[in-house]
Tab-separated table of C-alpha atoms and ligand atoms in Angstrom:
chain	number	residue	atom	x	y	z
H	67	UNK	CA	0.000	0.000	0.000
H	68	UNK	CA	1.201	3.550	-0.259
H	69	UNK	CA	4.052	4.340	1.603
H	70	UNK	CA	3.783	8.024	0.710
H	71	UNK	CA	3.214	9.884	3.614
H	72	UNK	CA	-0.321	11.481	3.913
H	73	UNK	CA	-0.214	15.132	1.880
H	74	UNK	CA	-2.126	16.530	4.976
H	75	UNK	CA	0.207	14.909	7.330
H	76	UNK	CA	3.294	17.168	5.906
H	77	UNK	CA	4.802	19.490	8.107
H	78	UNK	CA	4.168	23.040	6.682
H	79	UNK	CA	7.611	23.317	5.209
H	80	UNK	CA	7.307	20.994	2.983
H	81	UNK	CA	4.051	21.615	2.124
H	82	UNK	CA	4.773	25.169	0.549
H	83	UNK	CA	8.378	24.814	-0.791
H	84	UNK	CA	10.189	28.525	-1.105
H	85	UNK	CA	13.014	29.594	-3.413
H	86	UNK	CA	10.352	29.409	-6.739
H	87	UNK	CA	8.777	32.041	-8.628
H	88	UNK	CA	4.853	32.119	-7.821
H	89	UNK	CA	2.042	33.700	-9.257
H	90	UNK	CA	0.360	36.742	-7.298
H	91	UNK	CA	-1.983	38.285	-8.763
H	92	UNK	CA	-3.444	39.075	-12.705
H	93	UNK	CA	-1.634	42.275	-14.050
H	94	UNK	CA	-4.265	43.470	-15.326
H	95	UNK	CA	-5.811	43.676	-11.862
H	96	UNK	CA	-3.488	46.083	-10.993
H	97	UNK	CA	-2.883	49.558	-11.771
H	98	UNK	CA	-0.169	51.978	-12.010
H	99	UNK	CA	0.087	54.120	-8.581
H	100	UNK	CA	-2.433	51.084	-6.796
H	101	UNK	CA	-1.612	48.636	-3.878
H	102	UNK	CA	-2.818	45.343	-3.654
H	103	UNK	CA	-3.161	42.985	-0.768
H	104	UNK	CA	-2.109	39.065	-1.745
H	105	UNK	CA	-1.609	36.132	0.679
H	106	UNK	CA	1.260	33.820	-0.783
H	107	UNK	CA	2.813	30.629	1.259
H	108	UNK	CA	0.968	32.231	3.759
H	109	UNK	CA	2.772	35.472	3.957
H	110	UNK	CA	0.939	38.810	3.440
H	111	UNK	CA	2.038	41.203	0.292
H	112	UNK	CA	1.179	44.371	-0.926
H	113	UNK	CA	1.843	44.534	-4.772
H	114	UNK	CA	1.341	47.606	-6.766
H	115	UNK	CA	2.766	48.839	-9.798
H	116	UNK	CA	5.074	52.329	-9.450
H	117	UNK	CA	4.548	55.397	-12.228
H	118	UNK	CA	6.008	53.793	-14.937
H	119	UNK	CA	4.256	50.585	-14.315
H	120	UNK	CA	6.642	48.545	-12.928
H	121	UNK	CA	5.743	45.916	-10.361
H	122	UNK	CA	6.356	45.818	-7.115
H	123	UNK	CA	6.009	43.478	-4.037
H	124	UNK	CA	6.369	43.705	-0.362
H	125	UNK	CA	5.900	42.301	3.148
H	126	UNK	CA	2.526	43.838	4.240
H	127	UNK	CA	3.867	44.793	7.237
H	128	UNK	CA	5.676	47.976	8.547
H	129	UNK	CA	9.436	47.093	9.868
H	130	UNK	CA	8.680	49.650	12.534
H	131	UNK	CA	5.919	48.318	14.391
H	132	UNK	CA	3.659	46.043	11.786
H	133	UNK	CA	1.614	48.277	10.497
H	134	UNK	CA	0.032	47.038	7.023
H	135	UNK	CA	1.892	48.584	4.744
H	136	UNK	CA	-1.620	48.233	2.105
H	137	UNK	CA	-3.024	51.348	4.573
H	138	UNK	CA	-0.437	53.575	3.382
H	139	UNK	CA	-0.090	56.333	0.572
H	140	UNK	CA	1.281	55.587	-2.510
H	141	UNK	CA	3.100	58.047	-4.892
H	142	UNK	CA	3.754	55.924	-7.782
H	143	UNK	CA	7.451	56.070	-6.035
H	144	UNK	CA	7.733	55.255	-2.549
H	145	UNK	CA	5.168	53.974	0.296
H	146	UNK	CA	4.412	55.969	3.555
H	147	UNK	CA	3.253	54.114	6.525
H	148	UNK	CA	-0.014	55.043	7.718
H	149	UNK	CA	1.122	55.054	11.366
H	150	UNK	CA	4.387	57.113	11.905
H	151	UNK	CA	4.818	58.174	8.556
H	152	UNK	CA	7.932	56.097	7.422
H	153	UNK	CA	8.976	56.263	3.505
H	154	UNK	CA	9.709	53.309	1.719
H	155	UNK	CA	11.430	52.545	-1.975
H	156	UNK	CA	8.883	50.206	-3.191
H	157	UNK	CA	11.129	48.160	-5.195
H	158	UNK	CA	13.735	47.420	-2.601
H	159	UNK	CA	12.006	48.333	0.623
H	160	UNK	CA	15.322	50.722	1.636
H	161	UNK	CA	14.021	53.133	4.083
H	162	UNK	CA	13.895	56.904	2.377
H	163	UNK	CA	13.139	59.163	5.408
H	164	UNK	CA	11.745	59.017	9.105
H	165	UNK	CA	9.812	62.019	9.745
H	166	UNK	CA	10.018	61.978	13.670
H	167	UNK	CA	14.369	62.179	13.813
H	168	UNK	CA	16.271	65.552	14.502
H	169	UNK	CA	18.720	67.081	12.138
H	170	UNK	CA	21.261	66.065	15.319
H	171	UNK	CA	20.131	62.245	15.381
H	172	UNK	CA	22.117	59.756	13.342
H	173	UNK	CA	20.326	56.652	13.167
H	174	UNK	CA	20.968	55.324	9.236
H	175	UNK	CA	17.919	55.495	7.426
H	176	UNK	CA	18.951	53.906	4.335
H	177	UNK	CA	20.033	50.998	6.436
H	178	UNK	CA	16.632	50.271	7.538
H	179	UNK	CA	14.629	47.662	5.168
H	180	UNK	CA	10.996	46.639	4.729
H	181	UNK	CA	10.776	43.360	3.439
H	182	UNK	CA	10.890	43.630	-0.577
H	183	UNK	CA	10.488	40.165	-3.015
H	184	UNK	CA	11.813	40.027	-6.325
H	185	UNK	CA	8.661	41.074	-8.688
H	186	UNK	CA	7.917	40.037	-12.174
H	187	UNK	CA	4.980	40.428	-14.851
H	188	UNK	CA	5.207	37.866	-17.217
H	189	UNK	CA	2.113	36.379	-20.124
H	190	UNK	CA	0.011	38.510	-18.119
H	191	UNK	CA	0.604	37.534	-14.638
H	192	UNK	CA	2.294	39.636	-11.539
H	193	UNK	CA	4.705	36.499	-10.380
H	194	UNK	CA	6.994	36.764	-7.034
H	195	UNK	CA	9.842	35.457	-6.027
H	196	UNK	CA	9.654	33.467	-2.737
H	197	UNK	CA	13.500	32.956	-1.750
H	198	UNK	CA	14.441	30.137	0.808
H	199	UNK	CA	14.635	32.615	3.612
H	200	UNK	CA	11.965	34.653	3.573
H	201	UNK	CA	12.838	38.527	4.040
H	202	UNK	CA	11.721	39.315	7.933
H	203	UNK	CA	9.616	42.541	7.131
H	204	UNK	CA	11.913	44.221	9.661
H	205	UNK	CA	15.557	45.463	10.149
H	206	UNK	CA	18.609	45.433	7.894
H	207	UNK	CA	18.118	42.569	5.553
H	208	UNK	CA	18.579	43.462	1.886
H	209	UNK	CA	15.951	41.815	-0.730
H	210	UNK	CA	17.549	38.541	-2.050
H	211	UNK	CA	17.633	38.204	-5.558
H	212	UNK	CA	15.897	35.525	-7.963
H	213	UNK	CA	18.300	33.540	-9.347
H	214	UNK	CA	16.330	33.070	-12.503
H	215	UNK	CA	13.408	34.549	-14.996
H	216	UNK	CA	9.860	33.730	-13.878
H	217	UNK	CA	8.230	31.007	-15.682
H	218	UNK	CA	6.824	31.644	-19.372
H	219	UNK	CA	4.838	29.846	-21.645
H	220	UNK	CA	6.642	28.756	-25.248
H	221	UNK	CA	5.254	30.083	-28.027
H	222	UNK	CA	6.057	28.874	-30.976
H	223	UNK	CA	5.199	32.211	-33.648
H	224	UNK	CA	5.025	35.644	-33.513
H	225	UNK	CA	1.299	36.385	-33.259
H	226	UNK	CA	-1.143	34.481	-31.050
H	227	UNK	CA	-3.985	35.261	-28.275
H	228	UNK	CA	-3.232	34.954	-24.413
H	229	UNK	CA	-6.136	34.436	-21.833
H	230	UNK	CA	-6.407	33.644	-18.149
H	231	UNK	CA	-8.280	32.389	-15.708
H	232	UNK	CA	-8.172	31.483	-12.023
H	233	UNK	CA	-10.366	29.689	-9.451
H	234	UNK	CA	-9.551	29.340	-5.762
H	235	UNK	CA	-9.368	26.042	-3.674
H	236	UNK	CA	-9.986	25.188	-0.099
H	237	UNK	CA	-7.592	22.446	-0.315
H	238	UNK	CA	-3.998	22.178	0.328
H	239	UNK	CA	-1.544	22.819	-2.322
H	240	UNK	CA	-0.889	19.433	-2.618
H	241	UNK	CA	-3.993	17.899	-3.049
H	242	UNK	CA	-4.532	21.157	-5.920
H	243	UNK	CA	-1.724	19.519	-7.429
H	244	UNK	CA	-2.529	16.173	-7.309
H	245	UNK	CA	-6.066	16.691	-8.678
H	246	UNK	CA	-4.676	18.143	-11.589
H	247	UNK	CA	-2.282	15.630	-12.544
H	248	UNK	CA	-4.966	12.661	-12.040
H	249	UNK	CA	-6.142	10.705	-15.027
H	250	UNK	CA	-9.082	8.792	-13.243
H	251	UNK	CA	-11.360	11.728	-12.438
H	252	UNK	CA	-12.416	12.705	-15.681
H	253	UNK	CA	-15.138	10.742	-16.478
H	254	UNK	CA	-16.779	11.178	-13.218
H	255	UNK	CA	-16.227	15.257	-12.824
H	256	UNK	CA	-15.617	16.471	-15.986
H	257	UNK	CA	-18.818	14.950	-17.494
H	258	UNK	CA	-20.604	17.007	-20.381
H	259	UNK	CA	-22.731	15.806	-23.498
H	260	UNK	CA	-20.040	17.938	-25.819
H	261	UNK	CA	-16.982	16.244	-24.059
H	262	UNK	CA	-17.505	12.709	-23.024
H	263	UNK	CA	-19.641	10.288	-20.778
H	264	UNK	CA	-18.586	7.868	-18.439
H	265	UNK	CA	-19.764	5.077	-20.857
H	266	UNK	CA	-16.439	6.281	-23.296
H	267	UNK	CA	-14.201	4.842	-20.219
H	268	UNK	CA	-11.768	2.656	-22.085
H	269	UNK	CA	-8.016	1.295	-21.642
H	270	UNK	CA	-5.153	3.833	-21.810
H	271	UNK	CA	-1.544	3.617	-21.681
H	272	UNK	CA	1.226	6.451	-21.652
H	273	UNK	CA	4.511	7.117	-21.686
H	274	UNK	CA	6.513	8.973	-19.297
H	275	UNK	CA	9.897	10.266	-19.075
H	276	UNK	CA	11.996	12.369	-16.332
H	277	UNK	CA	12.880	15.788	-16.680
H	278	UNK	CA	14.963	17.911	-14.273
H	279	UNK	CA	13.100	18.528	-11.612
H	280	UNK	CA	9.718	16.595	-12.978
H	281	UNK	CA	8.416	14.378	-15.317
H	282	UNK	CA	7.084	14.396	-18.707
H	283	UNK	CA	4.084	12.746	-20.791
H	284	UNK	CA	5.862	12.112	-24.006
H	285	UNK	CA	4.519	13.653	-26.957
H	286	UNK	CA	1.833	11.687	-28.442
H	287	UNK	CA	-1.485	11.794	-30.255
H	288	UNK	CA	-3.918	13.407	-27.836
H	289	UNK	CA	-7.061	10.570	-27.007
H	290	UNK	CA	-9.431	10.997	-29.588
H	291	UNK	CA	-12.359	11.620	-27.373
H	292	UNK	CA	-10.798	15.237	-25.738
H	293	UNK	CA	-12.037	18.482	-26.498
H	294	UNK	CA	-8.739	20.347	-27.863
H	295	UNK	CA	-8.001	17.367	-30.160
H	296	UNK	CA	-11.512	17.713	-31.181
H	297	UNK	CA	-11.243	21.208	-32.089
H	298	UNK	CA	-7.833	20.669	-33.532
H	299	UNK	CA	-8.784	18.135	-36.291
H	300	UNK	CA	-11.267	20.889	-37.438
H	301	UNK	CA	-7.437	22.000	-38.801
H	302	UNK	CA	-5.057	20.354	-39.298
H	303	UNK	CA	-4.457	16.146	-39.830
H	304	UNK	CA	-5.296	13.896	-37.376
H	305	UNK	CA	-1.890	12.337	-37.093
H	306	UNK	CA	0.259	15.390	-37.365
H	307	UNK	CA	-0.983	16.492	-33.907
H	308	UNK	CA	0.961	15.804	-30.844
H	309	UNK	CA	1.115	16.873	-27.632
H	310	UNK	CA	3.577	17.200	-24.822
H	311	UNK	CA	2.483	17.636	-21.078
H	312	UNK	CA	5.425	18.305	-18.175
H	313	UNK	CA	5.268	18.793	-14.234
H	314	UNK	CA	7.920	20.527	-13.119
H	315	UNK	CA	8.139	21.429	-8.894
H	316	UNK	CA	6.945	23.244	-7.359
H	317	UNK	CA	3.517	23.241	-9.371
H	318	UNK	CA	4.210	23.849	-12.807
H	319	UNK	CA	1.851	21.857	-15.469
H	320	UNK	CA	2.516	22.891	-18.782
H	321	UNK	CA	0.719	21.430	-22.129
H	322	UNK	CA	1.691	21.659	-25.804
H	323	UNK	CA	-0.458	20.798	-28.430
H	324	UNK	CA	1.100	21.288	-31.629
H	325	UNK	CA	-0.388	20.452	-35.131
H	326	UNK	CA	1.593	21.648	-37.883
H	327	UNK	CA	1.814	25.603	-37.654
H	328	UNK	CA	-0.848	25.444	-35.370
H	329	UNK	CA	-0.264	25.167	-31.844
H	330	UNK	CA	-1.779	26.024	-28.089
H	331	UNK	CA	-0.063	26.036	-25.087
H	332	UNK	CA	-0.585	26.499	-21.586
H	333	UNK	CA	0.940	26.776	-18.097
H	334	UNK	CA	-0.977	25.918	-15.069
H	335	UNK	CA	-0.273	26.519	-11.747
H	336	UNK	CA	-1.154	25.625	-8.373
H	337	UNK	CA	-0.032	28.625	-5.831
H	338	UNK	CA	-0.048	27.561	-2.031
H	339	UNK	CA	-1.707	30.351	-0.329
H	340	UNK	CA	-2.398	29.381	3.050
H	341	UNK	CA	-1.552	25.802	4.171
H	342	UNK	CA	-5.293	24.587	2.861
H	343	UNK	CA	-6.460	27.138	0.559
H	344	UNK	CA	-4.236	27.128	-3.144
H	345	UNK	CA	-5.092	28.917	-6.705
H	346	UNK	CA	-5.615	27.664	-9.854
H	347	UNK	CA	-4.213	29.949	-12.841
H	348	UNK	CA	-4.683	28.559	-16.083
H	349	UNK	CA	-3.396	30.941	-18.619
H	350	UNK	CA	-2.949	29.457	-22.223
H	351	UNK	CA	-1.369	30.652	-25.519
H	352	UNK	CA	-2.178	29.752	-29.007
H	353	UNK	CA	-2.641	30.454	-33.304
H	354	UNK	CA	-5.564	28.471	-33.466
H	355	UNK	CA	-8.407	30.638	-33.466
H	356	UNK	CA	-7.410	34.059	-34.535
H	357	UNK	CA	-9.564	34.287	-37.013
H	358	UNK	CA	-12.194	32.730	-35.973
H	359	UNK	CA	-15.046	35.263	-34.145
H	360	UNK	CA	-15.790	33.769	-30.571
H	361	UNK	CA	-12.596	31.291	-30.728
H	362	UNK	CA	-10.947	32.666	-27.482
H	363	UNK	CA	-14.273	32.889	-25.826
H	364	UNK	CA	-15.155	29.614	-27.082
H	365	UNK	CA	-12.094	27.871	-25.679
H	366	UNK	CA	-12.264	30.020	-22.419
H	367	UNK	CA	-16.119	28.658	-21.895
H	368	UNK	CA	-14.344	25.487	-22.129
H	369	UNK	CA	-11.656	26.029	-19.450
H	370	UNK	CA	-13.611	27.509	-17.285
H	371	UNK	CA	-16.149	24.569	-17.299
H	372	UNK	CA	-13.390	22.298	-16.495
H	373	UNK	CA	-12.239	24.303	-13.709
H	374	UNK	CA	-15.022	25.086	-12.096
H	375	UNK	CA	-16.177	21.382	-11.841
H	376	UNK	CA	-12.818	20.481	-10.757
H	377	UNK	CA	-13.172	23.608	-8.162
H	378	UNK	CA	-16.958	22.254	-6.906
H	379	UNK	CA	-15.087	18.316	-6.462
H	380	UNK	CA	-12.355	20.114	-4.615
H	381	UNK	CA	-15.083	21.910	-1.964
H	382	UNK	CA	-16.733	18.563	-1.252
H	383	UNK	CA	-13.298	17.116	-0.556
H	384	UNK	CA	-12.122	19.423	1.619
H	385	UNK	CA	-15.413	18.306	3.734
H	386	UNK	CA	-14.109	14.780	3.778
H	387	UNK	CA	-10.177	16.001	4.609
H	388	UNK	CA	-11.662	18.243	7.203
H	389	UNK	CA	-10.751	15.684	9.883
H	390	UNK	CA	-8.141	13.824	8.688
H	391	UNK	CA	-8.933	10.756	6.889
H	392	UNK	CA	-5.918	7.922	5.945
H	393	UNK	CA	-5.609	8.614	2.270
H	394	UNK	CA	-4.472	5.876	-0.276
H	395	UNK	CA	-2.303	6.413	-3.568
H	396	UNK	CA	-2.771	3.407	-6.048
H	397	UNK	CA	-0.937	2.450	-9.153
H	398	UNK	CA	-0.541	2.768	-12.301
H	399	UNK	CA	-3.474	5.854	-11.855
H	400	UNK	CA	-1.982	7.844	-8.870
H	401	UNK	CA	1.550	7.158	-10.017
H	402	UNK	CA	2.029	10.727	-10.850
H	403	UNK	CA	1.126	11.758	-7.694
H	404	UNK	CA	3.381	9.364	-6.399
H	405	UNK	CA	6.003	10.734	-8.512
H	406	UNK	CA	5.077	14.359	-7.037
H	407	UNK	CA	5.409	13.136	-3.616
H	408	UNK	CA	8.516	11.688	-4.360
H	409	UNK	CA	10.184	14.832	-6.254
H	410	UNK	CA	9.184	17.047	-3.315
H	411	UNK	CA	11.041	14.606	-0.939
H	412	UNK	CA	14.166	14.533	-3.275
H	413	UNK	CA	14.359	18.779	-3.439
H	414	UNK	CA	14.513	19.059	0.339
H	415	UNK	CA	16.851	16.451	0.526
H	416	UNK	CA	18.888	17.860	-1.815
H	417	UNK	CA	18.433	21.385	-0.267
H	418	UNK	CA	19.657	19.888	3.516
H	419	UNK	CA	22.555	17.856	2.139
H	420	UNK	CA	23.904	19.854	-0.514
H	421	UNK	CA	23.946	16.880	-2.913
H	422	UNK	CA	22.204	16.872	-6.326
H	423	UNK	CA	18.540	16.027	-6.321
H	424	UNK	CA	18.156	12.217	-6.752
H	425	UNK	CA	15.574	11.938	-9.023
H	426	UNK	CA	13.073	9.167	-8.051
H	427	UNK	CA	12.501	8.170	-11.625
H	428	UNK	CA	15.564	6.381	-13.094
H	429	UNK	CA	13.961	6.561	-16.662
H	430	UNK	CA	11.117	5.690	-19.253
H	431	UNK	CA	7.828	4.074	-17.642
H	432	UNK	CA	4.616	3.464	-19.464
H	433	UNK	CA	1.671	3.619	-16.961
H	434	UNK	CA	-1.782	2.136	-17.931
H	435	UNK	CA	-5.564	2.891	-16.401
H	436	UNK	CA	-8.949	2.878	-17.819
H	437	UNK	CA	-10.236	7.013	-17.792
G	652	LIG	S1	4.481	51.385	12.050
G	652	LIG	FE1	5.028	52.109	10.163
G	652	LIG	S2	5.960	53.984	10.551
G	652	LIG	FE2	5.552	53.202	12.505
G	653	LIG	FE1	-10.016	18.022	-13.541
């Protein structure tokens, strides 16, 4: 039986992993010269955008005395605190002036630091950088840097359409994550008379393949009875479309469907935001429909469908987690869970030790279940 330890028997720490680039907030939720309040791994931001529209994100609270930082007004440049009136840089939190010192008293202003993440807007989202030590919101640290771009979706020409959307979940980040890897739910929650029944359940068998830091569905020939293959065949040949799905920690899902010079991508996430709430942004890219009127809405009607049923399962299940239950991961169905489980293990090994991340898969492995 599963030797995987419960998901909602994880110690917070490894529940939430840090040093990844999340996604906050839409961008075009927020405005130059605004502040928004966001919860992350469970640790308040205000985000805004400065003058020139750059983004912005820091600890929502004061380093003087913990004042919400959100409360305060906003030049398009720096922050002041509601409370005493401190001035902060918005983009790295250095302290610009304390109104209550004397021309006679020395204390170093620009030595004093409210907490400040690294801050990115990229296919439409605002995404922040959570670093292994979180900054403390108070004192003398310095914001760390990321060590790498945010995330982005591959695109594969020069014009296409972008769209969002995003549904939150009262479950844990894991079992977000887990639900959207899972091959056996479909039937049951995604049913619709324009998709599929649970009468078209039949034998399936895929390949999968490790990637750094995750694993990979090989490309293949999507199952004839989905909806994007569906629509795809409406262009292009039935065998010249492929597609490519990866996981990648900490909650990275990203699908390529690619059919000649027609493709559509996507990159999901799952964003812990408190220990049993997460987010779902799905925000997909593609040359499909750009000529046809109501394509984008079309396919958004579609996502949105399949979110929100997978967002009304995930309500009733965090009923039945609500005290605890033992939990079971079977093969070859929950493998990828499994496999999740397993990665997230291997990363915080790898981050105590200082070793390279054993990888738990050691290569190829078809899995097979009915769905
Ligand atoms: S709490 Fe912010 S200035 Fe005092
Ligand atoms: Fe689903």
């Amino acid at each position: 039986m599963p030797e995987i330890e419960s998901p909602q028997r994880q110690m917070p720490d490894s529940l939430m992993l840090t040093g990844f680039w999340y996604r906050a907030l839409p961008a075009d939720r927020v405005h130059h010269n605004q502040l928004h309040k966001a919860l992350l791994l469970e640790i308040p931001l205000v985000i805004g955008r400065d003058r020139q529209g750059r983004p912005f994100a820091l600890r929502d609270a004061c380093p003087h005395r913990g004042m919400p930082l959100h409360c305060g007004r906003f030049d398009g440049e720096n922050l002041e605190c509601g409370y005493h009136g401190w001035q902060f840089d918005v983009h790295n939190g250095q302290c610009q002036l304390i109104p209550s010192l004397t021309a006679d008293q020395k204390l170093r202003v620009d030595r004093i630091y409210a907490g400040s993440y690294p801050c990115e807007v990229q296919d439409g989202f605002i995404w922040v950088y959570i670093p292994e030590e979180g900054p403390q919101g108070a004192g003398f640290t310095r914001p760390a840097e990321a060590p790498d771009a945010a995330p982005q979706i591959e695109k594969f020409s020069d014009k296409y359409k972008v769209a969002y959307l995003t549904a939150e979940m009262p479950v844990s980040v894991d079992h977000g994550i887990i639900g959207l890897m899972d091959p056996a739910h479909g039937p049951f929650v995604h049913q619709a008379w324009w998709w599929r029944s649970r009468h078209s359940i039949h034998e399936k068998q895929k390949h999968f393949e490790p990637i750094p830091n995750g694993f990979r569905m090989s490309a293949h020939t999507p199952s004839s009875n989905s909806a994007p293959y569906k629509l795809l065949r409406l262009y292009a040949d039935a065998d010249s479309i492929t597609t490519t799905i990866d996981f990648t920690l900490p909650n990275l899902r990203t699908e390529t469907i690619r059919a000649g010079k027609y493709w559509f991508s996507s990159l999901t996430t799952v964003t812990p935001i408190t220990r049993d709430h997460c987010r779902i942004d799905v925000v997909a890219a593609w040359n499909i429909f750009r000529w046809v009127p109501f394509g984008a809405e079309l396919l958004k009607f579609v996502f949105a469908k399949f979110v929100e049923q997978d967002r009304r399962t995930m309500e009733l299940q965090a009923e039945g987690l609500e005290h605890n239950p033992h939990l079971m991961l079977i093969d070859d169905a929950d493998r990828p869970a499994k496999w999740y489980f397993q990665l997230k293990a291997a990363h915080l090994e790898a981050k105590r030790t200082g070793e390279p991340m054993k990888h738990p898969m050691s290569g190829p492995v078809t899995l097979k279940w009915r769905s």
